mmCIF file of C-alpha atoms in Angstrom:
data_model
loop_
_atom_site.group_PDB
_atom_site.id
_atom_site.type_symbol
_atom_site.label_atom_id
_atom_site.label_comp_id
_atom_site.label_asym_id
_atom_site.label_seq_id
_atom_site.Cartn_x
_atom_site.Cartn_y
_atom_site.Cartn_z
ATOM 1 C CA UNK A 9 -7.508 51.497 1.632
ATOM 2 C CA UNK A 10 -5.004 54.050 3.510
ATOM 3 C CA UNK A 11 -1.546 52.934 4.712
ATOM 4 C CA UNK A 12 1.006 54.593 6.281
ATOM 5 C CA UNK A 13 4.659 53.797 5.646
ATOM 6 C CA UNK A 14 8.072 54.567 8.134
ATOM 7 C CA UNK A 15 10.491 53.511 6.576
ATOM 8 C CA UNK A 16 12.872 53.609 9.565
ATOM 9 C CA UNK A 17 12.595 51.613 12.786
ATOM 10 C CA UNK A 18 15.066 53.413 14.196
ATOM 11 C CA UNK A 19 17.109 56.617 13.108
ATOM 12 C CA UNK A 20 20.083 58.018 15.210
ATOM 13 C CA UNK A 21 22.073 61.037 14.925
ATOM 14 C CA UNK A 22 24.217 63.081 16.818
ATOM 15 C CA UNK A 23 23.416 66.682 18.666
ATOM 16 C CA UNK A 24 23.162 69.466 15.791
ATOM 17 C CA UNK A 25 22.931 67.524 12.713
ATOM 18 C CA UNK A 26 20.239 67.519 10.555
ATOM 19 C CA UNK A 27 17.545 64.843 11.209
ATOM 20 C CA UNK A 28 14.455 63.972 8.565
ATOM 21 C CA UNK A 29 11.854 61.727 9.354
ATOM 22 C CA UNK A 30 10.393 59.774 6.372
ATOM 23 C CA UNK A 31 6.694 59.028 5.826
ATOM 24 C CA UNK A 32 4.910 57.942 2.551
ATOM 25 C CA UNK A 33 0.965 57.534 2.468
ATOM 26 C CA UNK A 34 -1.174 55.874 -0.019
ATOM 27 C CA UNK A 35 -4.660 57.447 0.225
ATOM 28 C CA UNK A 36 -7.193 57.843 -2.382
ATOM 29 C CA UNK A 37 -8.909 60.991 -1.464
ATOM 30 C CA UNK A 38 -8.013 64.068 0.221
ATOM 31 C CA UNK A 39 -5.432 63.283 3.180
ATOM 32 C CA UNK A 40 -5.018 65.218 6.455
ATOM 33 C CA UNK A 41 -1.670 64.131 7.503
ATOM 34 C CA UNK A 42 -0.060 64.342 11.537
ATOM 35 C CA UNK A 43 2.935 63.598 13.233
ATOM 36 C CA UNK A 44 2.339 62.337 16.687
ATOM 37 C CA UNK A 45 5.383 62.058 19.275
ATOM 38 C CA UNK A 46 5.983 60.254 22.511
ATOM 39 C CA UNK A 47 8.891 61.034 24.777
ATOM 40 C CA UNK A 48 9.909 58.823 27.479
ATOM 41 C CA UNK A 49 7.382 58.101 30.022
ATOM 42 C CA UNK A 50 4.976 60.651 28.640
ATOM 43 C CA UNK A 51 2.081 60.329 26.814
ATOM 44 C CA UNK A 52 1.355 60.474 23.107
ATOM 45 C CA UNK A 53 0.799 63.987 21.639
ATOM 46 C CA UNK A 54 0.533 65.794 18.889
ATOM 47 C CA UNK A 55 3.576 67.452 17.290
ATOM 48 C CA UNK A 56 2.030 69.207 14.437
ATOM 49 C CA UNK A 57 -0.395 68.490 11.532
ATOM 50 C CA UNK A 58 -0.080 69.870 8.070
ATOM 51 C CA UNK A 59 -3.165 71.788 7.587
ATOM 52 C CA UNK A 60 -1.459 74.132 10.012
ATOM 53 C CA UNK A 61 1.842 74.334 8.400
ATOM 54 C CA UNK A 62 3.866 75.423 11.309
ATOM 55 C CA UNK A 63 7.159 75.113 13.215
ATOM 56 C CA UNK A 64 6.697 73.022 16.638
ATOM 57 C CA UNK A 65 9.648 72.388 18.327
ATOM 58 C CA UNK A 66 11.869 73.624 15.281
ATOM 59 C CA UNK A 67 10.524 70.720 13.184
ATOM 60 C CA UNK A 68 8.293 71.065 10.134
ATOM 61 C CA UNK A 69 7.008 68.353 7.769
ATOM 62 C CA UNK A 70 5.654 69.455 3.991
ATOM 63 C CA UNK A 71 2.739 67.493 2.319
ATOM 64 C CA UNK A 72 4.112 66.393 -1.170
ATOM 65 C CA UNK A 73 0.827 65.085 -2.745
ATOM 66 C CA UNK A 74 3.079 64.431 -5.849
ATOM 67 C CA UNK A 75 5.796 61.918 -4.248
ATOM 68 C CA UNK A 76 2.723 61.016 -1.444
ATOM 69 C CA UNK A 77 4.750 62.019 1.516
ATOM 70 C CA UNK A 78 5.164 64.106 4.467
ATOM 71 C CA UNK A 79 8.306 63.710 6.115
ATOM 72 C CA UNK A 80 9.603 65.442 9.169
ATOM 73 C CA UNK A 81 12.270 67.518 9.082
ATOM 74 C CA UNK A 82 14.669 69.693 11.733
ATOM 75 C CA UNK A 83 18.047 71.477 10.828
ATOM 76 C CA UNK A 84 19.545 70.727 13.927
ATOM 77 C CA UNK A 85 18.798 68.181 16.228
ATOM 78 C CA UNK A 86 18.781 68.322 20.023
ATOM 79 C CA UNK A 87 19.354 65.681 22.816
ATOM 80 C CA UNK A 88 15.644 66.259 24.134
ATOM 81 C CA UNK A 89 14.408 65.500 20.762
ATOM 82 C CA UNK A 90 14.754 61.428 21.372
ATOM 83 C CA UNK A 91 11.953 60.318 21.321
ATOM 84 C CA UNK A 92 8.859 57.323 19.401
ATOM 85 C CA UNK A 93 7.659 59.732 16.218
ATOM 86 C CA UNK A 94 4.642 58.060 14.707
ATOM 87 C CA UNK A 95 3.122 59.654 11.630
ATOM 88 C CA UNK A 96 -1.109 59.425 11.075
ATOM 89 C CA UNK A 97 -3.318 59.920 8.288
ATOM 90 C CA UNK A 98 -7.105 60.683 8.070
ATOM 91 C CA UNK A 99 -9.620 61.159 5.409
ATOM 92 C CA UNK A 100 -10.578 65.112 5.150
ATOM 93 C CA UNK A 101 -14.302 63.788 4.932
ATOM 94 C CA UNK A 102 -14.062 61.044 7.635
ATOM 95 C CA UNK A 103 -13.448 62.235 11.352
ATOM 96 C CA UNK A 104 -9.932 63.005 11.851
ATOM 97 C CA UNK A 105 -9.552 60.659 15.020
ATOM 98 C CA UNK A 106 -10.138 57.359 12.945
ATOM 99 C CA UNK A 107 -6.429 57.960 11.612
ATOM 100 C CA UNK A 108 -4.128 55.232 10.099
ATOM 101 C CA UNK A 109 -0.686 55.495 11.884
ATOM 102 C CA UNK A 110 2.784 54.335 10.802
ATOM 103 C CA UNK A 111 4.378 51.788 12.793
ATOM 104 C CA UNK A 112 6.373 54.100 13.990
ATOM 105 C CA UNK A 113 10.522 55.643 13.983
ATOM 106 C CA UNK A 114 12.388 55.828 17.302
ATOM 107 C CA UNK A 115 15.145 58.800 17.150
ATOM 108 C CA UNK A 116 18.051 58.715 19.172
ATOM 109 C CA UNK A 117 19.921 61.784 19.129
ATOM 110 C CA UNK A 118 23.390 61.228 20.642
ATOM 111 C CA UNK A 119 25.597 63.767 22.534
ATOM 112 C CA UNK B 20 -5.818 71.562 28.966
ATOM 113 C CA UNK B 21 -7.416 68.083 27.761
ATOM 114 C CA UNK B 22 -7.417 65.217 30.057
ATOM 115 C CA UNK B 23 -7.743 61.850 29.114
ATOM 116 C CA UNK B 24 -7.708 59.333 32.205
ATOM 117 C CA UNK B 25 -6.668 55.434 32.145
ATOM 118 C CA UNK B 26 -7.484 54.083 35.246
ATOM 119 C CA UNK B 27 -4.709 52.162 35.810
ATOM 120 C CA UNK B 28 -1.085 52.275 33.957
ATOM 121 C CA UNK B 29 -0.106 48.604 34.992
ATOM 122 C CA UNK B 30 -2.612 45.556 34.814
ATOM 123 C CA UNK B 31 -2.105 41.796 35.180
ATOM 124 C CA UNK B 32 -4.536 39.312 34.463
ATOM 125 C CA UNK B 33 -4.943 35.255 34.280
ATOM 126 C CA UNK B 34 -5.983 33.640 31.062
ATOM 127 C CA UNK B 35 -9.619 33.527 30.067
ATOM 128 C CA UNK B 36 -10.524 36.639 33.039
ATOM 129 C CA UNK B 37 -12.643 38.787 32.224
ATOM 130 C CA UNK B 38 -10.620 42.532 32.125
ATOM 131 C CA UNK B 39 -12.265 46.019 32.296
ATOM 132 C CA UNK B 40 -10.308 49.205 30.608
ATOM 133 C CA UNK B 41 -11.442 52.449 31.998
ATOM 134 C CA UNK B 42 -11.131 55.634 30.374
ATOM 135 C CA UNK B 43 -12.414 59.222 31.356
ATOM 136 C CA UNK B 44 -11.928 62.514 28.910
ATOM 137 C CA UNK B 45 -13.244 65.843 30.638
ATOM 138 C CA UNK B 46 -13.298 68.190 27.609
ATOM 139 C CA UNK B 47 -16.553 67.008 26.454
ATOM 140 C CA UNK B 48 -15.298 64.984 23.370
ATOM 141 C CA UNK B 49 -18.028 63.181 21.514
ATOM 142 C CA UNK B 50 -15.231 60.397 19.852
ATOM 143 C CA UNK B 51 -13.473 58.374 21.596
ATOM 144 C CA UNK B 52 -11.027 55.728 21.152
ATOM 145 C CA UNK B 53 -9.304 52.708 21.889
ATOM 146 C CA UNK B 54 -5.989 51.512 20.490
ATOM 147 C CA UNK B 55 -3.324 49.336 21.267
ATOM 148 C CA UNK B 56 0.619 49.666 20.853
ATOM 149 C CA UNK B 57 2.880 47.228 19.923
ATOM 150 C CA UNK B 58 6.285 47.547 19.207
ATOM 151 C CA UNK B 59 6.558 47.521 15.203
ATOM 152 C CA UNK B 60 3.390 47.680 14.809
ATOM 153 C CA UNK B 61 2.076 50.863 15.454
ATOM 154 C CA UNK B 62 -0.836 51.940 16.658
ATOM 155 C CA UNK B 63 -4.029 49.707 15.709
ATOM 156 C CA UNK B 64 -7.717 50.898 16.123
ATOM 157 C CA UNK B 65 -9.850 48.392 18.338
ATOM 158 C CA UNK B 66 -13.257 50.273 18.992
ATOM 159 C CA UNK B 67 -14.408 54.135 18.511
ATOM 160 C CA UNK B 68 -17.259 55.521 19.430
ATOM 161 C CA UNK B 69 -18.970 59.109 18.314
ATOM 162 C CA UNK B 70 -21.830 59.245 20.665
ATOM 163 C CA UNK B 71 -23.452 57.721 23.571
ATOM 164 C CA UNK B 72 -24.312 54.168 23.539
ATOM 165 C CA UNK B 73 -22.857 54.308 19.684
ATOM 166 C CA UNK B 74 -19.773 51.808 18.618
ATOM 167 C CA UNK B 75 -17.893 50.652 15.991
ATOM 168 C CA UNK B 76 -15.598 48.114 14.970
ATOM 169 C CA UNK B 77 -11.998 49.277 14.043
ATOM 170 C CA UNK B 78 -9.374 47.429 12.727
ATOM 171 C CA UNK B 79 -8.537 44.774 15.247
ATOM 172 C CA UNK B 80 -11.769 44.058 17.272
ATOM 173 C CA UNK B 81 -11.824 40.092 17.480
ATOM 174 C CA UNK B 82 -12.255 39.544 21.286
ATOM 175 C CA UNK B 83 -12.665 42.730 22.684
ATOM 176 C CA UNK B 84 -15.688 45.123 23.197
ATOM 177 C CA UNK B 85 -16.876 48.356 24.560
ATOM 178 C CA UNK B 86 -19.516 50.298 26.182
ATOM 179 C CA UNK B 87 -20.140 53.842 26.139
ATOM 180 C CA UNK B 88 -22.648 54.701 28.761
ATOM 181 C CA UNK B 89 -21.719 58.414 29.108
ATOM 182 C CA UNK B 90 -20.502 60.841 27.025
ATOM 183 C CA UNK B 91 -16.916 61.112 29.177
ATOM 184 C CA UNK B 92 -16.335 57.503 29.857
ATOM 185 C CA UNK B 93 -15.169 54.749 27.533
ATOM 186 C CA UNK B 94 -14.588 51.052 28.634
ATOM 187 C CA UNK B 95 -12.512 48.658 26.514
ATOM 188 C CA UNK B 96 -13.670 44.837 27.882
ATOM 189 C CA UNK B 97 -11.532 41.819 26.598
ATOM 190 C CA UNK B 98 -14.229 38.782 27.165
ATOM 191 C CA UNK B 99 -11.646 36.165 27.996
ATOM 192 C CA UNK B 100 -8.276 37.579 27.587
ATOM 193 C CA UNK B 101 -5.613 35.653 26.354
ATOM 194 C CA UNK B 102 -1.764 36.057 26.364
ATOM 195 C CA UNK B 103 -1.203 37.597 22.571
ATOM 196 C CA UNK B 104 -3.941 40.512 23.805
ATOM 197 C CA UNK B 105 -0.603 41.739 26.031
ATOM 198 C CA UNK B 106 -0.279 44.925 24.961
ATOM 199 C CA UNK B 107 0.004 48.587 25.832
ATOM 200 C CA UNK B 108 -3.752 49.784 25.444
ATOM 201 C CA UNK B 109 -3.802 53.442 24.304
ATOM 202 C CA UNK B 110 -7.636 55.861 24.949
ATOM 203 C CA UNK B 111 -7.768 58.579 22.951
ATOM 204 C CA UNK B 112 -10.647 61.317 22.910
ATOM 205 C CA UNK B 113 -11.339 64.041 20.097
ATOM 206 C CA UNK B 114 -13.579 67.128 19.116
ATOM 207 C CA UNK B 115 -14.656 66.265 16.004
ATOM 208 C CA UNK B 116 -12.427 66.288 13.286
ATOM 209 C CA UNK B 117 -9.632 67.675 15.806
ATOM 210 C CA UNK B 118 -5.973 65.613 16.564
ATOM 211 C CA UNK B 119 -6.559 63.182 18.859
ATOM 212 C CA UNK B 120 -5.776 63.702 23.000
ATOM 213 C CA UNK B 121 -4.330 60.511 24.276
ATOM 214 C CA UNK B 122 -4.041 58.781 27.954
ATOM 215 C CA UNK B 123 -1.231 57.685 29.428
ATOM 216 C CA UNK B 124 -1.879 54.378 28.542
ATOM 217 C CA UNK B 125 -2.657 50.759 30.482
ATOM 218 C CA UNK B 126 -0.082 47.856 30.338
ATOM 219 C CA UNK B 127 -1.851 44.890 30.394
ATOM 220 C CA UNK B 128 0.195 41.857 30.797
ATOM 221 C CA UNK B 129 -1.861 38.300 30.025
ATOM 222 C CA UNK B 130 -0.516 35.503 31.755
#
């Protein structure tokens, strides 16, 4: 079975301070781990994926197969950042849209 | 740019009607989705589909079903709704093994 842990409901911190994101998997086989966000009254997207291993937005998340996480990460947080950050996995052999998603953080970042 | 089309964003419907969820994806996906939001929960997978006229069952599927007639449209039907299937009802399309492409999402309130 795959699961998908946030740890945090709900994570707030002020304008320009570090923010992380936690996320812990348990997965048996080769994962393909996402972050998905959703900013007020807009619809769920994509923020970035590992396999890519890219900056979006200033954040960047690295798979650690050994601690089984993949946690979100941005040196300095800005207002527009607040927003619902869910975190998915998915099976590199099954198709990536049948994903298992955390229940989900909401960041606040405060002026 | 991917579009993914709910056909409504605000629903609300009687105990025991019958309810119809439309959604339309014009980038020629073969998978689609259907999951539902719920605060703390997550996302949880109802119904996918990879194909025409194809289905399956995803995590959560007691009293709900789908139908796939064409390739761009997938319909989410709750036989007799009841008042704990109030939800936010999330469509999601995807290109293979690709991130999903979500709607904006349809509120259904069950009263």
């Amino acid at each position: 079975a795959q699961r998908v842990t946030q740890p945090e409901k709900l994570l707030s911190v002020f304008k320009g301070a570090p923010v992380e994101l936690k996320c812990n998997y348990s997965y048996s086989g080769s994962p393909e781990l996402f972050w998905y966000v959703q900013y007020s009254r807009q619809r769920l997207q994509l923020l970035l994926r590992h396999i890519s291993r890219e900056s979006i937005k200033g954040f960047t998340a690295d798979l650690n197969k050994g601690e089984t996480s993949f946690h979100l990460k941005k040196p300095f947080a800005q207002e527009e950042d607040s927003a619902m950050y869910y975190c998915a996995l998915s099976g590199r052999d099954t198709n990536a849209g049948k994903s298992t998603f955390g229940d989900g953080t909401t960041l606040t970042v405060k002026p | 740019d991917v579009k993914v089309t709910q056909s409504s964003r605000y629903l609300v419907k009687r105990t025991g009607e019958k309810v119809f969820l439309e959604c339309v994806q014009d980038m020629d996906h073969e998978n689609m989705f259907w999951y539902r939001q719920d605060p703390g929960l997550g996302l949880r997978l109802i119904y996918f589909s990879y194909d025409v006229k194809m289905k399956e069952k995803g995590d959560i599927p007691e009293g709900y079903s789908v139908s796939r007639e064409k390739k761009e449209r997938f319909s989410l039907i709750l036989e007799s709704a009841s008042t704990n299937q109030t939800s936010m009802y999330l469509c999601a399309s995807s290109f293979k093994n690709s991130p999903l492409h979500f709607g904006n999402g349809t509120r259904l309130t069950v009263t």
